[in-house]
């Protein structure tokens, strides 16, 4: 990622104002808006998008349609947003995996269908540590139980993910590398299908953000063995972190944030930032997230741009270490 270009585009562009752009902002939006979600319904990105879209409709006075465009672990939807007309009428509610998916494409000597500099961050909405989930009928009562069994049966314990190199695959790879174990990766077309497969007993374990898995924990269908955060979450204080269980470098967050295509007028970006401040201060919206055990983690554009860059720098080396999946033994 070109750090200078990314930060300049994200932070400096909205500060540039002209009479023309001010008039454009006043007129915007001139039609209904689309919020692309690069995954099917039921996952973290969809959880973030729908309350935000509903709140933006009231603020902007136009319908905001959530458009689930799943495929390739998020690549298809992210690329569609990057190529969209940069007029502020197309937005992207993206997950953390967006920052390293282009690097995964380069592992295969393919030209990525988008690059991070094609998208401008607006606001972070959620940022949850992923949690490792087992069903209530699982024999694994602790992470140590899982590791012990995995060492006895390499490649036989299956886990579902939202797709190759996606937001659930990468944390499991970090865990496997640290624990010296081999699990069986079963990729799906998003976090929702990965969760459905887990609940339906098609796989043994999964990684999820707290929001989507919480109803199944509350119903007694699933339990949590560990979380990928730096500290225990307030929502699940009894679930230990990988770090405290001895895996010092195993830390991962599934964040969701709003982006627009680069080239979107600075005045429109400024208005959208203002709208997102109102959205994330709206108790109707934040209560939805809190109830889903995924509390809001709002960041405005300057802070969010720096966060995205730092997260990419930390995780891209993990992607390179995973390497080409079809060459792994």
Short mmCIF file of C-alpha atoms in Angstrom, two decimals:
data_model
loop_
_atom_site.label_atom_id
_atom_site.label_comp_id
_atom_site.label_asym_id
_atom_site.label_seq_id
_atom_site.Cartn_x
_atom_site.Cartn_y
_atom_site.Cartn_z
CA UNK A 1 0.00 0.00 0.00
CA UNK A 2 1.24 3.50 -0.87
CA UNK A 3 1.07 5.10 2.57
CA UNK A 4 1.45 8.69 1.41
CA UNK A 5 -1.17 8.36 -1.32
CA UNK A 6 -3.66 6.56 0.91
CA UNK A 7 -3.45 9.03 3.78
CA UNK A 8 -3.36 12.11 1.55
CA UNK A 9 -6.39 10.92 -0.36
CA UNK A 10 -8.27 10.01 2.79
CA UNK A 11 -7.49 13.02 4.94
CA UNK A 12 -6.45 15.92 2.76
CA UNK A 13 -9.06 15.59 0.02
CA UNK A 14 -12.07 16.37 2.22
CA UNK A 15 -10.39 19.58 3.38
CA UNK A 16 -10.34 21.01 -0.14
CA UNK A 17 -13.43 23.13 -0.76
CA UNK A 18 -14.58 25.21 -3.71
CA UNK A 19 -17.76 27.00 -4.61
CA UNK A 20 -18.48 24.33 -7.19
CA UNK A 21 -18.00 21.44 -4.80
CA UNK A 22 -20.08 23.17 -2.14
CA UNK A 23 -22.94 23.46 -4.60
CA UNK A 24 -22.48 19.79 -5.53
CA UNK A 25 -22.65 18.72 -1.91
CA UNK A 26 -25.81 20.73 -1.40
CA UNK A 27 -27.44 18.90 -4.30
CA UNK A 28 -26.16 15.45 -3.26
CA UNK A 29 -27.69 12.90 -3.15
CA UNK A 30 -29.66 13.32 -6.35
CA UNK A 31 -30.96 9.73 -6.41
CA UNK A 32 -31.17 6.65 -4.22
CA UNK A 33 -27.92 5.26 -2.84
CA UNK A 34 -26.41 1.78 -2.89
CA UNK A 35 -24.38 0.28 -0.05
CA UNK A 36 -22.47 -2.72 -1.35
CA UNK A 37 -21.78 -5.56 1.08
CA UNK A 38 -19.28 -8.04 -0.33
CA UNK A 39 -20.81 -10.98 1.55
CA UNK A 40 -24.19 -12.73 1.87
CA UNK A 41 -26.65 -11.75 4.62
CA UNK A 42 -25.96 -13.04 8.11
CA UNK A 43 -22.33 -12.01 8.58
CA UNK A 44 -20.55 -9.10 10.24
CA UNK A 45 -20.58 -6.77 7.22
CA UNK A 46 -24.32 -7.23 6.79
CA UNK A 47 -24.87 -6.70 10.52
CA UNK A 48 -23.05 -3.37 10.25
CA UNK A 49 -24.64 -2.27 6.98
CA UNK A 50 -28.35 -2.58 7.62
CA UNK A 51 -28.78 -0.32 10.69
CA UNK A 52 -26.38 2.22 9.16
CA UNK A 53 -28.26 2.22 5.84
CA UNK A 54 -31.60 2.73 7.59
CA UNK A 55 -30.22 5.66 9.59
CA UNK A 56 -28.58 7.26 6.55
CA UNK A 57 -31.93 7.18 4.74
CA UNK A 58 -33.44 9.45 7.39
CA UNK A 59 -30.48 11.83 7.39
CA UNK A 60 -29.95 12.08 3.62
CA UNK A 61 -33.58 11.83 2.55
CA UNK A 62 -32.93 9.08 0.00
CA UNK A 63 -33.31 5.31 0.06
CA UNK A 64 -30.10 3.39 0.81
CA UNK A 65 -30.27 -0.08 -0.70
CA UNK A 66 -28.01 -2.78 0.78
CA UNK A 67 -26.62 -4.77 -2.15
CA UNK A 68 -25.09 -8.12 -1.13
CA UNK A 69 -22.54 -8.99 -3.83
CA UNK A 70 -20.72 -12.04 -2.52
CA UNK A 71 -17.91 -14.06 -4.02
CA UNK A 72 -14.15 -14.65 -3.89
CA UNK A 73 -14.00 -13.96 -0.15
CA UNK A 74 -15.15 -10.37 -0.66
CA UNK A 75 -13.10 -9.54 -3.76
CA UNK A 76 -16.10 -9.24 -6.08
CA UNK A 77 -18.03 -6.73 -3.99
CA UNK A 78 -14.96 -4.71 -3.06
CA UNK A 79 -13.95 -4.49 -6.72
CA UNK A 80 -17.46 -3.45 -7.76
CA UNK A 81 -17.34 -0.57 -5.29
CA UNK A 82 -13.86 0.44 -6.40
CA UNK A 83 -15.03 0.64 -10.03
CA UNK A 84 -18.29 2.46 -9.29
CA UNK A 85 -18.97 6.00 -10.45
CA UNK A 86 -17.28 8.23 -7.85
CA UNK A 87 -20.26 10.48 -7.21
CA UNK A 88 -21.13 9.42 -3.67
CA UNK A 89 -24.14 7.32 -4.65
CA UNK A 90 -22.26 4.01 -4.23
CA UNK A 91 -20.72 3.06 -0.90
CA UNK A 92 -19.04 -0.08 0.44
CA UNK A 93 -19.46 -1.58 3.89
CA UNK A 94 -16.23 -3.58 3.99
CA UNK A 95 -14.56 -6.00 6.37
CA UNK A 96 -10.95 -6.16 7.53
CA UNK A 97 -10.11 -8.68 4.83
CA UNK A 98 -10.36 -5.95 2.18
CA UNK A 99 -6.87 -4.72 3.09
CA UNK A 100 -5.04 -7.95 2.26
CA UNK A 101 -7.15 -9.62 -0.45
CA UNK A 102 -5.19 -7.85 -3.23
CA UNK A 103 -2.00 -9.35 -1.78
CA UNK A 104 -3.61 -12.80 -1.90
CA UNK A 105 -4.22 -12.29 -5.63
CA UNK A 106 -0.57 -11.39 -6.16
CA UNK A 107 0.45 -14.70 -4.58
CA UNK A 108 -1.05 -16.33 -7.67
CA UNK A 109 0.59 -13.87 -10.06
CA UNK A 110 -2.82 -12.41 -10.79
CA UNK A 111 -3.59 -8.75 -11.17
CA UNK A 112 -5.87 -7.78 -8.24
CA UNK A 113 -9.35 -6.69 -9.26
CA UNK A 114 -8.96 -3.67 -6.97
CA UNK A 115 -6.29 -1.92 -4.92
CA UNK A 116 -6.75 -0.19 -1.59
CA UNK A 117 -5.89 3.22 -3.03
CA UNK A 118 -9.03 3.00 -5.20
CA UNK A 119 -11.20 3.31 -2.08
CA UNK A 120 -11.44 6.15 0.43
CA UNK A 121 -12.34 5.37 4.06
CA UNK A 122 -15.21 7.31 5.60
CA UNK A 123 -15.84 5.80 9.05
CA UNK A 124 -15.27 2.67 11.07
CA UNK A 125 -18.46 1.17 12.49
CA UNK A 126 -17.51 -2.04 14.32
CA UNK A 127 -14.24 -3.70 15.38
CA UNK A 128 -14.63 -7.00 17.17
CA UNK A 129 -12.10 -9.67 18.02
CA UNK A 130 -13.06 -12.90 16.31
CA UNK A 131 -14.08 -15.81 18.52
CA UNK A 132 -13.41 -19.51 18.07
CA UNK A 133 -16.69 -21.39 18.28
CA UNK A 134 -17.64 -25.01 18.87
CA UNK A 135 -21.12 -26.50 19.08
CA UNK A 136 -22.56 -27.37 22.45
CA UNK A 137 -22.22 -31.08 21.66
CA UNK A 138 -18.51 -30.74 20.88
CA UNK A 139 -16.06 -32.76 23.00
CA UNK A 140 -13.79 -29.68 23.19
CA UNK A 141 -14.28 -27.91 26.51
CA UNK A 142 -11.17 -25.77 26.14
CA UNK A 143 -8.69 -24.63 23.51
CA UNK A 144 -6.18 -27.08 24.97
CA UNK A 145 -8.60 -29.93 24.22
CA UNK A 146 -8.83 -28.81 20.60
CA UNK A 147 -5.07 -28.48 20.18
CA UNK A 148 -4.44 -31.88 21.76
CA UNK A 149 -6.88 -33.59 19.40
CA UNK A 150 -5.60 -31.68 16.36
CA UNK A 151 -2.07 -32.93 17.04
CA UNK A 152 -3.37 -36.49 17.12
CA UNK A 153 -5.47 -36.06 13.96
CA UNK A 154 -3.74 -33.56 11.67
CA UNK A 155 -5.96 -32.25 8.89
CA UNK A 156 -9.10 -33.96 10.17
CA UNK A 157 -10.76 -31.27 12.30
CA UNK A 158 -12.64 -28.97 9.92
CA UNK A 159 -13.33 -25.25 10.19
CA UNK A 160 -15.53 -23.04 8.04
CA UNK A 161 -14.55 -19.61 6.77
CA UNK A 162 -15.98 -16.79 4.66
CA UNK A 163 -13.59 -17.71 1.84
CA UNK A 164 -9.90 -18.22 1.09
CA UNK A 165 -7.79 -15.53 2.80
CA UNK A 166 -10.96 -14.06 4.27
CA UNK A 167 -11.82 -12.61 7.66
CA UNK A 168 -12.26 -16.05 9.26
CA UNK A 169 -9.55 -17.93 7.36
CA UNK A 170 -6.64 -15.67 8.31
CA UNK A 171 -7.10 -15.85 12.12
CA UNK A 172 -7.27 -19.65 11.91
CA UNK A 173 -4.03 -19.68 9.93
CA UNK A 174 -2.41 -17.53 12.61
CA UNK A 175 -3.61 -19.97 15.27
CA UNK A 176 -2.40 -23.05 13.35
CA UNK A 177 1.03 -21.55 12.80
CA UNK A 178 1.38 -20.65 16.48
CA UNK A 179 0.06 -23.98 17.82
CA UNK A 180 1.88 -26.20 15.33
CA UNK A 181 -1.30 -27.92 14.20
CA UNK A 182 -3.04 -28.61 10.90
CA UNK A 183 -6.81 -28.13 10.52
CA UNK A 184 -9.01 -28.73 7.49
CA UNK A 185 -10.13 -25.46 5.90
CA UNK A 186 -13.60 -25.45 4.31
CA UNK A 187 -14.27 -22.07 2.62
CA UNK A 188 -17.76 -20.71 1.96
CA UNK A 189 -19.07 -17.60 0.18
CA UNK A 190 -19.34 -15.47 3.30
CA UNK A 191 -19.61 -15.42 7.06
CA UNK A 192 -23.33 -16.18 7.01
CA UNK A 193 -22.99 -19.43 4.99
CA UNK A 194 -19.92 -20.38 7.07
CA UNK A 195 -21.99 -19.98 10.24
CA UNK A 196 -24.90 -21.95 8.76
CA UNK A 197 -22.53 -24.79 7.83
CA UNK A 198 -21.15 -24.83 11.37
CA UNK A 199 -24.58 -24.89 13.03
CA UNK A 200 -25.67 -27.54 10.52
CA UNK A 201 -22.76 -29.79 11.56
CA UNK A 202 -21.04 -29.68 8.18
CA UNK A 203 -17.83 -28.54 9.91
CA UNK A 204 -16.47 -28.95 13.42
CA UNK A 205 -15.49 -25.41 14.39
CA UNK A 206 -15.62 -21.86 13.04
CA UNK A 207 -14.45 -18.31 13.65
CA UNK A 208 -17.05 -15.55 13.85
CA UNK A 209 -17.45 -12.00 15.06
CA UNK A 210 -19.41 -11.94 18.33
CA UNK A 211 -22.51 -10.40 16.72
CA UNK A 212 -23.49 -13.25 14.37
CA UNK A 213 -22.65 -16.06 16.81
CA UNK A 214 -24.30 -14.55 19.91
CA UNK A 215 -27.87 -15.79 19.20
CA UNK A 216 -26.51 -19.34 18.96
CA UNK A 217 -24.55 -18.96 22.20
CA UNK A 218 -27.65 -17.60 23.91
CA UNK A 219 -29.77 -20.49 22.60
CA UNK A 220 -27.25 -23.02 23.87
CA UNK A 221 -26.32 -24.28 20.40
CA UNK A 222 -22.71 -23.04 20.55
CA UNK A 223 -20.01 -22.09 23.00
CA UNK A 224 -16.80 -20.11 22.70
CA UNK A 225 -13.30 -21.38 23.46
CA UNK A 226 -11.12 -18.31 22.83
CA UNK A 227 -11.12 -14.82 21.39
CA UNK A 228 -8.56 -13.27 19.08
CA UNK A 229 -8.48 -9.90 20.88
CA UNK A 230 -5.74 -8.39 23.01
CA UNK A 231 -8.03 -8.61 26.04
CA UNK A 232 -11.24 -10.31 27.08
CA UNK A 233 -14.40 -8.69 25.80
CA UNK A 234 -17.01 -7.15 28.07
CA UNK A 235 -19.66 -9.22 26.29
CA UNK A 236 -17.86 -12.51 26.99
CA UNK A 237 -15.65 -11.94 30.05
CA UNK A 238 -15.27 -15.68 30.67
CA UNK A 239 -13.78 -16.39 27.24
CA UNK A 240 -9.96 -16.24 27.37
CA UNK A 241 -7.82 -14.68 24.68
CA UNK A 242 -5.33 -16.63 22.59
CA UNK A 243 -2.63 -14.38 24.02
CA UNK A 244 -3.35 -15.32 27.62
CA UNK A 245 -3.49 -18.97 26.57
CA UNK A 246 0.12 -18.70 25.41
CA UNK A 247 -0.17 -17.69 21.74
CA UNK A 248 1.42 -14.27 21.92
CA UNK A 249 1.17 -13.26 18.26
CA UNK A 250 -2.38 -14.54 17.65
CA UNK A 251 -4.46 -11.36 17.56
CA UNK A 252 -7.10 -10.48 14.97
CA UNK A 253 -10.08 -8.13 14.69
CA UNK A 254 -13.03 -8.36 12.33
CA UNK A 255 -13.79 -4.69 11.73
CA UNK A 256 -16.42 -3.17 9.46
CA UNK A 257 -16.16 0.27 7.90
CA UNK A 258 -17.67 2.49 5.23
CA UNK A 259 -15.75 3.40 2.04
CA UNK A 260 -16.44 5.25 -1.22
CA UNK A 261 -14.62 5.13 -4.57
CA UNK A 262 -11.60 7.41 -4.94
CA UNK A 263 -12.52 10.49 -6.91
CA UNK A 264 -15.73 11.09 -4.97
CA UNK A 265 -15.97 14.90 -4.56
CA UNK A 266 -14.42 16.18 -1.36
CA UNK A 267 -17.56 18.07 -0.41
CA UNK A 268 -19.67 14.91 -0.78
CA UNK A 269 -17.18 12.99 1.37
CA UNK A 270 -17.39 15.73 3.99
CA UNK A 271 -21.18 15.53 4.05
CA UNK A 272 -21.10 11.75 4.28
CA UNK A 273 -18.65 11.97 7.18
CA UNK A 274 -21.04 14.35 8.94
CA UNK A 275 -23.90 11.95 8.29
CA UNK A 276 -21.92 9.02 9.73
CA UNK A 277 -21.17 11.03 12.88
CA UNK A 278 -24.92 11.42 13.34
CA UNK A 279 -25.54 7.74 12.59
CA UNK A 280 -23.01 6.53 15.12
CA UNK A 281 -24.38 8.91 17.76
CA UNK A 282 -27.92 7.57 17.20
CA UNK A 283 -28.91 5.34 20.11
CA UNK A 284 -31.34 3.48 17.86
CA UNK A 285 -28.36 2.31 15.79
CA UNK A 286 -25.89 1.69 18.60
CA UNK A 287 -28.45 -0.29 20.60
CA UNK A 288 -28.76 -2.72 17.67
CA UNK A 289 -25.02 -3.36 17.81
CA UNK A 290 -24.91 -3.63 21.60
CA UNK A 291 -27.82 -6.08 21.60
CA UNK A 292 -25.96 -8.18 19.03
CA UNK A 293 -22.88 -8.27 21.32
CA UNK A 294 -20.99 -6.19 18.77
CA UNK A 295 -20.65 -2.75 20.38
CA UNK A 296 -19.95 0.26 18.14
CA UNK A 297 -16.32 1.17 17.52
CA UNK A 298 -16.68 4.44 15.63
CA UNK A 299 -13.71 6.19 14.04
CA UNK A 300 -13.94 9.26 11.82
CA UNK A 301 -11.95 9.36 8.61
CA UNK A 302 -8.48 10.58 9.67
CA UNK A 303 -8.17 8.09 12.53
CA UNK A 304 -9.79 5.31 10.50
CA UNK A 305 -7.42 5.83 7.55
CA UNK A 306 -4.40 5.39 9.83
CA UNK A 307 -6.00 2.35 11.47
CA UNK A 308 -6.63 0.68 8.10
CA UNK A 309 -3.06 1.26 6.98
CA UNK A 310 -1.61 -0.14 10.23
CA UNK A 311 -3.88 -3.20 10.08
CA UNK A 312 -2.80 -3.93 6.52
CA UNK A 313 0.88 -3.70 7.42
CA UNK A 314 0.36 -6.18 10.26
CA UNK A 315 -1.68 -8.72 8.29
CA UNK A 316 -0.14 -8.72 4.80
CA UNK A 317 2.94 -10.60 6.12
CA UNK A 318 0.54 -13.26 7.47
CA UNK A 319 -0.95 -13.65 3.99
CA UNK A 320 2.50 -14.03 2.47
CA UNK A 321 3.35 -16.69 5.06
CA UNK A 322 0.19 -18.64 4.20
CA UNK A 323 1.30 -18.61 0.57
CA UNK A 324 -0.47 -20.23 -2.33
CA UNK A 325 -3.04 -22.61 -0.93
CA UNK A 326 -2.79 -25.05 -3.83
CA UNK A 327 0.91 -25.53 -3.06
CA UNK A 328 0.55 -26.26 0.63
CA UNK A 329 1.16 -29.84 1.69
#
